[in-house]
Amino acid sequence: MTEKFIVGIIVSNHFGVLNRVAGLYAKRGYNIDSLAVGETEDPAYSRMTIVSTGDEYMRSQVLEQLNKLHDVKMVVLLDSETAVSIEHMLVKLKLGKESKTTISELINSYAGNVMDFGEDFITAEISGASEKLERFIEQAREIGILEVCRSGLISVKQGI
């Protein structure tokens, strides 16, 4: 049975590491649904959060193969019960028949913020679970979406 899964990886923070990790997925024909990378509290390391869709065999192969890479320091499979996950999105909405107030109310109902606006558009930022962002996008389609930029899921294990 195929389902989405999240892999958290701590890697050495230097050139070529992202290419090797992405290459591992590509070489095996695995798709990356979402990828987010950023420096950790220690500048020598970066944290990668990769979301993929696959079966149990694919999950185990990804974990096994990632652990073999020299620059990979830690690999963990994360799930909704053991991790805190969030995604960030910027969305540019068309101003037309809807008023700025109506659009601002929609943005506020999702705990978003207006980041930029002009005569023809409003740009908002929304953060939260991927499902929340999907619901916002569905409602915003009625207004008119000009552009969407999503960060990809970021995730850390719960607790210490």
mmCIF file with all atom_site columns, N, CA and C in Angstrom, residues 89 104-115 123-127 132 136:
data_model
loop_
_atom_site.group_PDB
_atom_site.id
_atom_site.type_symbol
_atom_site.label_atom_id
_atom_site.label_alt_id
_atom_site.label_comp_id
_atom_site.label_asym_id
_atom_site.label_entity_id
_atom_site.label_seq_id
_atom_site.pdbx_PDB_ins_code
_atom_site.Cartn_x
_atom_site.Cartn_y
_atom_site.Cartn_z
_atom_site.occupancy
_atom_site.B_iso_or_equiv
_atom_site.pdbx_formal_charge
_atom_site.auth_seq_id
_atom_site.auth_comp_id
_atom_site.auth_asym_id
_atom_site.auth_atom_id
_atom_site.pdbx_PDB_model_num
ATOM 1  N N  . MET A 1 89  ? 3.512   28.997 3.125  1.00 0.00 ? 89  MET A N  1
ATOM 2  C CA . MET A 1 89  ? 3.092   29.296 1.761  1.00 0.00 ? 89  MET A CA 1
ATOM 3  C C  . MET A 1 89  ? 2.926   30.802 1.571  1.00 0.00 ? 89  MET A C  1
ATOM 4  N N  . SER A 1 104 ? -9.041  39.848 2.912  1.00 0.00 ? 104 SER A N  1
ATOM 5  C CA . SER A 1 104 ? -8.326  39.933 4.192  1.00 0.00 ? 104 SER A CA 1
ATOM 6  C C  . SER A 1 104 ? -9.005  39.075 5.251  1.00 0.00 ? 104 SER A C  1
ATOM 7  N N  . GLU A 1 105 ? -10.327 39.023 5.249  1.00 0.00 ? 105 GLU A N  1
ATOM 8  C CA . GLU A 1 105 ? -11.057 38.181 6.195  1.00 0.00 ? 105 GLU A CA 1
ATOM 9  C C  . GLU A 1 105 ? -10.750 36.703 5.958  1.00 0.00 ? 105 GLU A C  1
ATOM 10 N N  . LEU A 1 106 ? -10.677 36.295 4.687  1.00 0.00 ? 106 LEU A N  1
ATOM 11 C CA . LEU A 1 106 ? -10.314 34.908 4.369  1.00 0.00 ? 106 LEU A CA 1
ATOM 12 C C  . LEU A 1 106 ? -8.905  34.613 4.883  1.00 0.00 ? 106 LEU A C  1
ATOM 13 N N  . ILE A 1 107 ? -7.978  35.507 4.617  1.00 0.00 ? 107 ILE A N  1
ATOM 14 C CA . ILE A 1 107 ? -6.594  35.326 5.065  1.00 0.00 ? 107 ILE A CA 1
ATOM 15 C C  . ILE A 1 107 ? -6.544  35.241 6.588  1.00 0.00 ? 107 ILE A C  1
ATOM 16 N N  . ASN A 1 108 ? -7.246  36.124 7.266  1.00 0.00 ? 108 ASN A N  1
ATOM 17 C CA . ASN A 1 108 ? -7.274  36.124 8.738  1.00 0.00 ? 108 ASN A CA 1
ATOM 18 C C  . ASN A 1 108 ? -7.911  34.856 9.290  1.00 0.00 ? 108 ASN A C  1
ATOM 19 N N  . SER A 1 109 ? -8.906  34.303 8.598  1.00 0.00 ? 109 SER A N  1
ATOM 20 C CA . SER A 1 109 ? -9.567  33.088 9.084  1.00 0.00 ? 109 SER A CA 1
ATOM 21 C C  . SER A 1 109 ? -8.617  31.889 9.080  1.00 0.00 ? 109 SER A C  1
ATOM 22 N N  . TYR A 1 110 ? -7.518  31.988 8.330  1.00 0.00 ? 110 TYR A N  1
ATOM 23 C CA . TYR A 1 110 ? -6.492  30.948 8.303  1.00 0.00 ? 110 TYR A CA 1
ATOM 24 C C  . TYR A 1 110 ? -5.243  31.377 9.082  1.00 0.00 ? 110 TYR A C  1
ATOM 25 N N  . ALA A 1 111 ? -5.390  32.410 9.912  1.00 0.00 ? 111 ALA A N  1
ATOM 26 C CA . ALA A 1 111 ? -4.285  32.949 10.721 1.00 0.00 ? 111 ALA A CA 1
ATOM 27 C C  . ALA A 1 111 ? -3.110  33.381 9.847  1.00 0.00 ? 111 ALA A C  1
ATOM 28 N N  . GLY A 1 112 ? -3.427  33.891 8.656  1.00 0.00 ? 112 GLY A N  1
ATOM 29 C CA . GLY A 1 112 ? -2.397  34.358 7.731  1.00 0.00 ? 112 GLY A CA 1
ATOM 30 C C  . GLY A 1 112 ? -2.145  35.844 7.893  1.00 0.00 ? 112 GLY A C  1
ATOM 31 N N  . ASN A 1 113 ? -1.202  36.321 7.136  1.00 0.00 ? 113 ASN A N  1
ATOM 32 C CA . ASN A 1 113 ? -0.844  37.738 7.158  1.00 0.00 ? 113 ASN A CA 1
ATOM 33 C C  . ASN A 1 113 ? -0.760  38.278 5.740  1.00 0.00 ? 113 ASN A C  1
ATOM 34 N N  . VAL A 1 114 ? -1.197  39.520 5.561  1.00 0.00 ? 114 VAL A N  1
ATOM 35 C CA . VAL A 1 114 ? -1.028  40.196 4.277  1.00 0.00 ? 114 VAL A CA 1
ATOM 36 C C  . VAL A 1 114 ? 0.410   40.704 4.252  1.00 0.00 ? 114 VAL A C  1
ATOM 37 N N  . MET A 1 115 ? 1.139   40.299 3.220  1.00 0.00 ? 115 MET A N  1
ATOM 38 C CA . MET A 1 115 ? 2.551   40.659 3.114  1.00 0.00 ? 115 MET A CA 1
ATOM 39 C C  . MET A 1 115 ? 2.787   41.798 2.120  1.00 0.00 ? 115 MET A C  1
ATOM 40 N N  . THR A 1 123 ? -0.826  39.727 -1.631 1.00 0.00 ? 123 THR A N  1
ATOM 41 C CA . THR A 1 123 ? 0.027   38.585 -1.348 1.00 0.00 ? 123 THR A CA 1
ATOM 42 C C  . THR A 1 123 ? -0.077  38.277 0.137  1.00 0.00 ? 123 THR A C  1
ATOM 43 N N  . ALA A 1 124 ? -0.359  37.011 0.438  1.00 0.00 ? 124 ALA A N  1
ATOM 44 C CA . ALA A 1 124 ? -0.522  36.575 1.822  1.00 0.00 ? 124 ALA A CA 1
ATOM 45 C C  . ALA A 1 124 ? 0.443   35.453 2.138  1.00 0.00 ? 124 ALA A C  1
ATOM 46 N N  . GLU A 1 125 ? 0.733   35.295 3.423  1.00 0.00 ? 125 GLU A N  1
ATOM 47 C CA . GLU A 1 125 ? 1.500   34.145 3.879  1.00 0.00 ? 125 GLU A CA 1
ATOM 48 C C  . GLU A 1 125 ? 0.614   33.362 4.843  1.00 0.00 ? 125 GLU A C  1
ATOM 49 N N  . ILE A 1 126 ? 0.647   32.051 4.679  1.00 0.00 ? 126 ILE A N  1
ATOM 50 C CA . ILE A 1 126 ? -0.131  31.142 5.514  1.00 0.00 ? 126 ILE A CA 1
ATOM 51 C C  . ILE A 1 126 ? 0.818   30.035 5.962  1.00 0.00 ? 126 ILE A C  1
ATOM 52 N N  . SER A 1 127 ? 0.747   29.673 7.231  1.00 0.00 ? 127 SER A N  1
ATOM 53 C CA . SER A 1 127 ? 1.557   28.569 7.751  1.00 0.00 ? 127 SER A CA 1
ATOM 54 C C  . SER A 1 127 ? 0.651   27.573 8.451  1.00 0.00 ? 127 SER A C  1
ATOM 55 N N  . LYS A 1 132 ? -4.316  22.251 5.834  1.00 0.00 ? 132 LYS A N  1
ATOM 56 C CA . LYS A 1 132 ? -4.816  23.613 6.031  1.00 0.00 ? 132 LYS A CA 1
ATOM 57 C C  . LYS A 1 132 ? -4.512  24.467 4.807  1.00 0.00 ? 132 LYS A C  1
ATOM 58 N N  . PHE A 1 136 ? -7.116  26.334 2.161  1.00 0.00 ? 136 PHE A N  1
ATOM 59 C CA . PHE A 1 136 ? -7.030  27.747 1.797  1.00 0.00 ? 136 PHE A CA 1
ATOM 60 C C  . PHE A 1 136 ? -6.996  27.896 0.280  1.00 0.00 ? 136 PHE A C  1
#
